């Protein structure tokens, strides 16, 4: 009878140790799963960021293309800049003449 109790006690302690080792194994599995979930989140972020980066890169390339086209047009039209400056100077001189004429008219009215 005592031997059976001892065996039963031993069996119970073996079962306890098995349950304990099973719990440790479960904890290890949970830790691994949580790390995998974190890796999945990180990979997802990387994928999303790569998409964002590729969109940004495409946008920057379009902006650079537009800028280069604008610069080309400015260079083409730089010859016209001298003509525009000359026209502006002539307009300024005409405005000065008009202002002087208006002053003379006002002076004549006041006399």
mmCIF file of N, CA and C in Angstrom:
data_model
loop_
_atom_site.group_PDB
_atom_site.id
_atom_site.type_symbol
_atom_site.label_atom_id
_atom_site.label_comp_id
_atom_site.label_asym_id
_atom_site.label_seq_id
_atom_site.Cartn_x
_atom_site.Cartn_y
_atom_site.Cartn_z
ATOM 1 N N UNK A 1 0.812 -1.178 0.000
ATOM 2 C CA UNK A 1 0.000 0.000 0.000
ATOM 3 C C UNK A 1 0.868 1.259 0.000
ATOM 4 N N UNK A 2 1.854 1.205 0.818
ATOM 5 C CA UNK A 2 2.758 2.352 0.875
ATOM 6 C C UNK A 2 3.502 2.539 -0.440
ATOM 7 N N UNK A 3 3.844 1.421 -1.042
ATOM 8 C CA UNK A 3 4.545 1.497 -2.321
ATOM 9 C C UNK A 3 3.646 2.136 -3.375
ATOM 10 N N UNK A 4 2.386 1.775 -3.323
ATOM 11 C CA UNK A 4 1.439 2.341 -4.285
ATOM 12 C C UNK A 4 1.281 3.846 -4.050
ATOM 13 N N UNK A 5 1.267 4.242 -2.793
ATOM 14 C CA UNK A 5 1.178 5.672 -2.474
ATOM 15 C C UNK A 5 2.429 6.410 -2.946
ATOM 16 N N UNK A 6 3.562 5.763 -2.752
ATOM 17 C CA UNK A 6 4.812 6.368 -3.216
ATOM 18 C C UNK A 6 4.820 6.498 -4.739
ATOM 19 N N UNK A 7 4.349 5.446 -5.403
ATOM 20 C CA UNK A 7 4.289 5.487 -6.864
ATOM 21 C C UNK A 7 3.316 6.577 -7.321
ATOM 22 N N UNK A 8 2.201 6.626 -6.631
ATOM 23 C CA UNK A 8 1.200 7.639 -6.966
ATOM 24 C C UNK A 8 1.770 9.048 -6.742
ATOM 25 N N UNK A 9 2.473 9.235 -5.669
ATOM 26 C CA UNK A 9 3.103 10.524 -5.376
ATOM 27 C C UNK A 9 4.154 10.858 -6.443
ATOM 28 N N UNK A 10 4.931 9.829 -6.784
ATOM 29 C CA UNK A 10 5.929 10.030 -7.839
ATOM 30 C C UNK A 10 5.263 10.381 -9.164
ATOM 31 N N UNK A 11 4.199 9.685 -9.452
ATOM 32 C CA UNK A 11 3.464 9.956 -10.692
ATOM 33 C C UNK A 11 2.898 11.377 -10.693
ATOM 34 N N UNK A 12 2.375 11.760 -9.542
ATOM 35 C CA UNK A 12 1.825 13.112 -9.423
ATOM 36 C C UNK A 12 2.942 14.145 -9.612
ATOM 37 N N UNK A 13 4.078 13.928 -9.007
ATOM 38 C CA UNK A 13 5.193 14.865 -9.164
ATOM 39 C C UNK A 13 5.689 14.878 -10.617
ATOM 40 N N UNK A 14 5.694 13.696 -11.264
ATOM 41 C CA UNK A 14 6.059 13.638 -12.690
ATOM 42 C C UNK A 14 5.068 14.437 -13.542
ATOM 43 N N UNK A 15 3.792 14.276 -13.227
ATOM 44 C CA UNK A 15 2.758 15.014 -13.957
ATOM 45 C C UNK A 15 2.945 16.522 -13.748
ATOM 46 N N UNK A 16 3.240 16.897 -12.499
ATOM 47 C CA UNK A 16 3.482 18.321 -12.205
ATOM 48 C C UNK A 16 4.670 18.847 -12.994
ATOM 49 N N UNK A 17 5.735 18.067 -13.020
ATOM 50 C CA UNK A 17 6.912 18.514 -13.765
ATOM 51 C C UNK A 17 6.625 18.591 -15.263
ATOM 52 N N UNK A 18 5.838 17.636 -15.770
ATOM 53 C CA UNK A 18 5.455 17.679 -17.189
ATOM 54 C C UNK A 18 4.606 18.920 -17.492
ATOM 55 N N UNK A 19 3.675 19.202 -16.600
ATOM 56 C CA UNK A 19 2.832 20.393 -16.778
ATOM 57 C C UNK A 19 3.698 21.653 -16.728
ATOM 58 N N UNK A 20 4.645 21.648 -15.814
ATOM 59 C CA UNK A 20 5.553 22.789 -15.692
ATOM 60 C C UNK A 20 6.385 22.972 -16.974
ATOM 61 N N UNK A 21 6.924 21.872 -17.472
ATOM 62 C CA UNK A 21 7.714 21.961 -18.708
ATOM 63 C C UNK A 21 6.817 22.347 -19.891
ATOM 64 N N UNK A 22 5.587 21.851 -19.890
ATOM 65 C CA UNK A 22 4.639 22.222 -20.931
ATOM 66 C C UNK A 22 4.349 23.727 -20.886
ATOM 67 N N UNK A 23 4.195 24.268 -19.676
ATOM 68 C CA UNK A 23 3.977 25.705 -19.508
ATOM 69 C C UNK A 23 5.170 26.516 -20.037
ATOM 70 N N UNK A 24 6.366 26.043 -19.744
ATOM 71 C CA UNK A 24 7.556 26.739 -20.240
ATOM 72 C C UNK A 24 7.601 26.715 -21.765
ATOM 73 N N UNK A 25 7.265 25.539 -22.317
ATOM 74 C CA UNK A 25 7.235 25.419 -23.776
ATOM 75 C C UNK A 25 6.204 26.368 -24.373
ATOM 76 N N UNK A 26 5.043 26.455 -23.738
ATOM 77 C CA UNK A 26 4.000 27.374 -24.205
ATOM 78 C C UNK A 26 4.473 28.829 -24.138
ATOM 79 N N UNK A 27 5.147 29.179 -23.066
ATOM 80 C CA UNK A 27 5.684 30.537 -22.930
ATOM 81 C C UNK A 27 6.679 30.833 -24.046
ATOM 82 N N UNK A 28 7.545 29.867 -24.337
ATOM 83 C CA UNK A 28 8.502 30.044 -25.431
ATOM 84 C C UNK A 28 7.788 30.239 -26.768
ATOM 85 N N UNK A 29 6.757 29.430 -26.985
ATOM 86 C CA UNK A 29 5.991 29.552 -28.231
ATOM 87 C C UNK A 29 5.312 30.913 -28.309
ATOM 88 N N UNK A 30 4.735 31.373 -27.200
ATOM 89 C CA UNK A 30 4.092 32.689 -27.174
ATOM 90 C C UNK A 30 5.096 33.797 -27.453
ATOM 91 N N UNK A 31 6.279 33.686 -26.856
ATOM 92 C CA UNK A 31 7.316 34.684 -27.114
ATOM 93 C C UNK A 31 7.704 34.713 -28.587
ATOM 94 N N UNK A 32 7.866 33.545 -29.170
ATOM 95 C CA UNK A 32 8.221 33.470 -30.587
ATOM 96 C C UNK A 32 7.118 34.064 -31.448
ATOM 97 N N UNK A 33 5.868 33.738 -31.110
ATOM 98 C CA UNK A 33 4.743 34.292 -31.870
ATOM 99 C C UNK A 33 4.684 35.813 -31.759
ATOM 100 N N UNK A 34 4.923 36.323 -30.576
ATOM 101 C CA UNK A 34 4.892 37.785 -30.421
ATOM 102 C C UNK A 34 6.002 38.433 -31.240
ATOM 103 N N UNK A 35 7.188 37.789 -31.268
ATOM 104 C CA UNK A 35 8.276 38.323 -32.092
ATOM 105 C C UNK A 35 7.909 38.259 -33.572
ATOM 106 N N UNK A 36 7.254 37.168 -33.970
ATOM 107 C CA UNK A 36 6.822 37.067 -35.367
ATOM 108 C C UNK A 36 5.800 38.149 -35.711
ATOM 109 N N UNK A 37 4.881 38.414 -34.769
ATOM 110 C CA UNK A 37 3.904 39.474 -34.991
ATOM 111 C C UNK A 37 4.598 40.822 -35.127
ATOM 112 N N UNK A 38 5.589 41.056 -34.284
ATOM 113 C CA UNK A 38 6.346 42.306 -34.384
ATOM 114 C C UNK A 38 7.054 42.388 -35.726
ATOM 115 N N UNK A 39 7.641 41.278 -36.164
ATOM 116 C CA UNK A 39 8.320 41.271 -37.460
ATOM 117 C C UNK A 39 7.330 41.541 -38.586
ATOM 118 N N UNK A 40 6.138 40.950 -38.478
ATOM 119 C CA UNK A 40 5.111 41.201 -39.492
ATOM 120 C C UNK A 40 4.750 42.678 -39.529
ATOM 121 N N UNK A 41 4.599 43.284 -38.346
ATOM 122 C CA UNK A 41 4.278 44.709 -38.292
ATOM 123 C C UNK A 41 5.407 45.536 -38.902
ATOM 124 N N UNK A 42 6.628 45.169 -38.569
ATOM 125 C CA UNK A 42 7.779 45.903 -39.105
ATOM 126 C C UNK A 42 7.835 45.746 -40.626
ATOM 127 N N UNK A 43 7.648 44.511 -41.110
ATOM 128 C CA UNK A 43 7.663 44.293 -42.551
ATOM 129 C C UNK A 43 6.548 45.074 -43.231
ATOM 130 N N UNK A 44 5.380 45.110 -42.601
ATOM 131 C CA UNK A 44 4.270 45.871 -43.173
ATOM 132 C C UNK A 44 4.627 47.358 -43.245
ATOM 133 N N UNK A 45 5.207 47.870 -42.159
ATOM 134 C CA UNK A 45 5.623 49.282 -42.160
ATOM 135 C C UNK A 45 6.636 49.541 -43.260
ATOM 136 N N UNK A 46 7.578 48.630 -43.408
ATOM 137 C CA UNK A 46 8.598 48.799 -44.447
ATOM 138 C C UNK A 46 7.946 48.816 -45.821
ATOM 139 N N UNK A 47 7.007 47.891 -46.054
ATOM 140 C CA UNK A 47 6.330 47.854 -47.343
ATOM 141 C C UNK A 47 5.562 49.150 -47.594
ATOM 142 N N UNK A 48 4.840 49.601 -46.590
ATOM 143 C CA UNK A 48 4.071 50.836 -46.743
ATOM 144 C C UNK A 48 5.014 52.004 -46.987
ATOM 145 N N UNK A 49 6.095 52.063 -46.219
ATOM 146 C CA UNK A 49 7.053 53.153 -46.394
ATOM 147 C C UNK A 49 7.724 53.086 -47.753
ATOM 148 N N UNK A 50 7.976 51.888 -48.251
ATOM 149 C CA UNK A 50 8.573 51.773 -49.572
ATOM 150 C C UNK A 50 7.616 52.299 -50.630
ATOM 151 N N UNK A 51 6.339 52.029 -50.451
ATOM 152 C CA UNK A 51 5.362 52.565 -51.388
ATOM 153 C C UNK A 51 5.368 54.085 -51.299
ATOM 154 N N UNK A 52 5.346 54.595 -50.076
ATOM 155 C CA UNK A 52 5.379 56.037 -49.895
ATOM 156 C C UNK A 52 6.634 56.630 -50.509
ATOM 157 N N UNK A 53 7.771 55.978 -50.296
ATOM 158 C CA UNK A 53 9.024 56.483 -50.839
ATOM 159 C C UNK A 53 9.023 56.446 -52.359
ATOM 160 N N UNK A 54 8.466 55.408 -52.942
ATOM 161 C CA UNK A 54 8.432 55.346 -54.400
ATOM 162 C C UNK A 54 7.511 56.436 -54.945
ATOM 163 N N UNK A 55 6.390 56.705 -54.261
ATOM 164 C CA UNK A 55 5.513 57.797 -54.689
ATOM 165 C C UNK A 55 6.229 59.129 -54.598
ATOM 166 N N UNK A 56 6.944 59.340 -53.514
ATOM 167 C CA UNK A 56 7.683 60.589 -53.331
ATOM 168 C C UNK A 56 8.749 60.723 -54.405
ATOM 169 N N UNK A 57 9.431 59.626 -54.694
ATOM 170 C CA UNK A 57 10.481 59.649 -55.714
ATOM 171 C C UNK A 57 9.893 60.020 -57.075
ATOM 172 N N UNK A 58 8.751 59.419 -57.428
ATOM 173 C CA UNK A 58 8.104 59.743 -58.695
ATOM 174 C C UNK A 58 7.691 61.213 -58.742
ATOM 175 N N UNK A 59 7.160 61.716 -57.637
ATOM 176 C CA UNK A 59 6.748 63.117 -57.586
ATOM 177 C C UNK A 59 7.947 64.040 -57.769
ATOM 178 N N UNK A 60 9.040 63.711 -57.100
ATOM 179 C CA UNK A 60 10.243 64.531 -57.239
ATOM 180 C C UNK A 60 10.769 64.511 -58.665
ATOM 181 N N UNK A 61 10.710 63.366 -59.305
ATOM 182 C CA UNK A 61 11.163 63.290 -60.690
ATOM 183 C C UNK A 61 10.287 64.155 -61.598
ATOM 184 N N UNK A 62 8.968 64.141 -61.350
ATOM 185 C CA UNK A 62 8.077 64.988 -62.142
ATOM 186 C C UNK A 62 8.383 66.469 -61.914
ATOM 187 N N UNK A 63 8.638 66.832 -60.645
ATOM 188 C CA UNK A 63 8.964 68.229 -60.342
ATOM 189 C C UNK A 63 10.261 68.625 -61.040
ATOM 190 N N UNK A 64 11.254 67.753 -61.010
ATOM 191 C CA UNK A 64 12.520 68.049 -61.681
ATOM 192 C C UNK A 64 12.321 68.199 -63.179
ATOM 193 N N UNK A 65 11.478 67.362 -63.778
ATOM 194 C CA UNK A 65 11.195 67.475 -65.208
ATOM 195 C C UNK A 65 10.558 68.820 -65.531
ATOM 196 N N UNK A 66 9.571 69.201 -64.716
ATOM 197 C CA UNK A 66 8.898 70.486 -64.947
ATOM 198 C C UNK A 66 9.890 71.634 -64.796
ATOM 199 N N UNK A 67 10.735 71.565 -63.753
ATOM 200 C CA UNK A 67 11.723 72.623 -63.549
ATOM 201 C C UNK A 67 12.692 72.714 -64.719
ATOM 202 N N UNK A 68 13.143 71.570 -65.208
ATOM 203 C CA UNK A 68 14.079 71.609 -66.334
ATOM 204 C C UNK A 68 13.408 72.189 -67.576
ATOM 205 N N UNK A 69 12.114 71.873 -67.776
ATOM 206 C CA UNK A 69 11.388 72.454 -68.911
ATOM 207 C C UNK A 69 11.243 73.963 -68.759
ATOM 208 N N UNK A 70 10.958 74.412 -67.543
ATOM 209 C CA UNK A 70 10.821 75.857 -67.297
ATOM 210 C C UNK A 70 12.154 76.563 -67.542
ATOM 211 N N UNK A 71 13.232 75.958 -67.081
ATOM 212 C CA UNK A 71 14.560 76.552 -67.282
ATOM 213 C C UNK A 71 14.870 76.639 -68.772
ATOM 214 N N UNK A 72 14.526 75.607 -69.520
ATOM 215 C CA UNK A 72 14.754 75.640 -70.976
ATOM 216 C C UNK A 72 13.975 76.770 -71.617
ATOM 217 N N UNK A 73 12.707 76.945 -71.202
ATOM 218 C CA UNK A 73 11.888 78.021 -71.759
ATOM 219 C C UNK A 73 12.454 79.394 -71.397
ATOM 220 N N UNK A 74 12.943 79.510 -70.167
ATOM 221 C CA UNK A 74 13.528 80.792 -69.750
ATOM 222 C C UNK A 74 14.763 81.101 -70.587
ATOM 223 N N UNK A 75 15.572 80.082 -70.823
ATOM 224 C CA UNK A 75 16.766 80.286 -71.642
ATOM 225 C C UNK A 75 16.392 80.665 -73.069
ATOM 226 N N UNK A 76 15.330 80.053 -73.599
ATOM 227 C CA UNK A 76 14.873 80.389 -74.947
ATOM 228 C C UNK A 76 14.405 81.840 -75.018
ATOM 229 N N UNK A 77 13.718 82.259 -73.952
ATOM 230 C CA UNK A 77 13.124 83.596 -73.954
ATOM 231 C C UNK A 77 14.056 84.664 -73.395
ATOM 232 N N UNK A 78 15.267 84.302 -73.050
ATOM 233 C CA UNK A 78 16.172 85.309 -72.485
ATOM 234 C C UNK A 78 16.538 86.375 -73.505
ATOM 235 N N UNK A 79 16.502 86.067 -74.779
ATOM 236 C CA UNK A 79 16.739 87.067 -75.823
ATOM 237 C C UNK A 79 15.657 88.120 -75.817
ATOM 238 N N UNK A 80 14.452 87.754 -75.478
ATOM 239 C CA UNK A 80 13.334 88.692 -75.417
ATOM 240 C C UNK A 80 13.432 89.598 -74.202
ATOM 241 N N UNK A 81 14.240 89.233 -73.238
ATOM 242 C CA UNK A 81 14.338 90.017 -72.005
ATOM 243 C C UNK A 81 14.881 91.416 -72.297
ATOM 244 N N UNK A 82 15.831 91.528 -73.193
ATOM 245 C CA UNK A 82 16.382 92.847 -73.535
ATOM 246 C C UNK A 82 15.316 93.717 -74.188
ATOM 247 N N UNK A 83 14.500 93.115 -75.040
ATOM 248 C CA UNK A 83 13.417 93.867 -75.675
ATOM 249 C C UNK A 83 12.422 94.367 -74.637
ATOM 250 N N UNK A 84 12.104 93.487 -73.666
ATOM 251 C CA UNK A 84 11.162 93.871 -72.615
ATOM 252 C C UNK A 84 11.745 94.999 -71.770
ATOM 253 N N UNK A 85 13.020 94.937 -71.457
ATOM 254 C CA UNK A 85 13.664 96.010 -70.682
ATOM 255 C C UNK A 85 13.593 97.328 -71.444
ATOM 256 N N UNK A 86 13.850 97.271 -72.740
ATOM 257 C CA UNK A 86 13.805 98.488 -73.560
ATOM 258 C C UNK A 86 12.390 99.071 -73.578
ATOM 259 N N UNK A 87 11.390 98.219 -73.730
ATOM 260 C CA UNK A 87 9.997 98.687 -73.728
ATOM 261 C C UNK A 87 9.645 99.278 -72.372
ATOM 262 N N UNK A 88 10.109 98.643 -71.285
ATOM 263 C CA UNK A 88 9.832 99.180 -69.950
ATOM 264 C C UNK A 88 10.461 100.549 -69.765
ATOM 265 N N UNK A 89 11.686 100.740 -70.250
ATOM 266 C CA UNK A 89 12.337 102.051 -70.133
ATOM 267 C C UNK A 89 11.559 103.111 -70.902
ATOM 268 N N UNK A 90 11.088 102.762 -72.083
ATOM 269 C CA UNK A 90 10.309 103.723 -72.873
ATOM 270 C C UNK A 90 8.996 104.066 -72.176
ATOM 271 N N UNK A 91 8.355 103.028 -71.587
ATOM 272 C CA UNK A 91 7.105 103.284 -70.858
ATOM 273 C C UNK A 91 7.357 104.185 -69.650
ATOM 274 N N UNK A 92 8.470 103.938 -68.949
ATOM 275 C CA UNK A 92 8.814 104.785 -67.804
ATOM 276 C C UNK A 92 9.008 106.234 -68.237
ATOM 277 N N UNK A 93 9.704 106.440 -69.326
ATOM 278 C CA UNK A 93 9.944 107.812 -69.782
ATOM 279 C C UNK A 93 8.632 108.475 -70.182
ATOM 280 N N UNK A 94 7.712 107.712 -70.796
ATOM 281 C CA UNK A 94 6.407 108.284 -71.148
ATOM 282 C C UNK A 94 5.603 108.621 -69.898
ATOM 283 N N UNK A 95 5.692 107.760 -68.866
ATOM 284 C CA UNK A 95 4.975 108.045 -67.624
ATOM 285 C C UNK A 95 5.518 109.315 -66.961
ATOM 286 N N UNK A 96 6.823 109.487 -67.018
ATOM 287 C CA UNK A 96 7.433 110.701 -66.437
ATOM 288 C C UNK A 96 6.947 111.933 -67.187
ATOM 289 N N UNK A 97 6.892 111.841 -68.510
ATOM 290 C CA UNK A 97 6.409 112.980 -69.311
ATOM 291 C C UNK A 97 4.954 113.292 -68.976
ATOM 292 N N UNK A 98 4.126 112.235 -68.812
ATOM 293 C CA UNK A 98 2.721 112.458 -68.456
ATOM 294 C C UNK A 98 2.597 113.116 -67.084
ATOM 295 N N UNK A 99 3.423 112.669 -66.131
ATOM 296 C CA UNK A 99 3.373 113.255 -64.786
ATOM 297 C C UNK A 99 3.762 114.731 -64.831
ATOM 298 N N UNK A 100 4.780 115.071 -65.608
ATOM 299 C CA UNK A 100 5.185 116.481 -65.721
ATOM 300 C C UNK A 100 4.084 117.309 -66.358
ATOM 301 N N UNK A 101 3.439 116.739 -67.363
ATOM 302 C CA UNK A 101 2.356 117.467 -68.026
ATOM 303 C C UNK A 101 1.203 117.695 -67.053
ATOM 304 N N UNK A 102 0.866 116.687 -66.235
ATOM 305 C CA UNK A 102 -0.201 116.849 -65.252
ATOM 306 C C UNK A 102 0.154 117.921 -64.240
ATOM 307 N N UNK A 103 1.424 117.963 -63.819
ATOM 308 C CA UNK A 103 1.864 119.001 -62.870
ATOM 309 C C UNK A 103 1.696 120.383 -63.473
ATOM 310 N N UNK A 104 2.077 120.532 -64.717
ATOM 311 C CA UNK A 104 1.951 121.835 -65.378
ATOM 312 C C UNK A 104 0.495 122.248 -65.491
ATOM 313 N N UNK A 105 -0.402 121.281 -65.788
ATOM 314 C CA UNK A 105 -1.830 121.585 -65.895
ATOM 315 C C UNK A 105 -2.364 122.050 -64.546
ATOM 316 N N UNK A 106 -1.941 121.359 -63.467
ATOM 317 C CA UNK A 106 -2.406 121.741 -62.129
ATOM 318 C C UNK A 106 -1.895 123.133 -61.782
ATOM 319 N N UNK A 107 -0.666 123.419 -62.118
ATOM 320 C CA UNK A 107 -0.095 124.753 -61.826
ATOM 321 C C UNK A 107 -0.829 125.824 -62.586
ATOM 322 N N UNK A 108 -1.139 125.545 -63.847
ATOM 323 C CA UNK A 108 -1.863 126.527 -64.669
ATOM 324 C C UNK A 108 -3.289 126.751 -64.137
ATOM 325 N N UNK A 109 -3.925 125.691 -63.632
ATOM 326 C CA UNK A 109 -5.275 125.833 -63.085
ATOM 327 C C UNK A 109 -5.278 126.688 -61.829
ATOM 328 N N UNK A 110 -4.237 126.531 -61.010
ATOM 329 C CA UNK A 110 -4.161 127.255 -59.752
ATOM 330 C C UNK A 110 -3.846 128.732 -59.960
ATOM 331 N N UNK A 111 -3.327 129.132 -61.074
ATOM 332 C CA UNK A 111 -2.990 130.548 -61.316
ATOM 333 C C UNK A 111 -4.162 131.368 -61.600
#
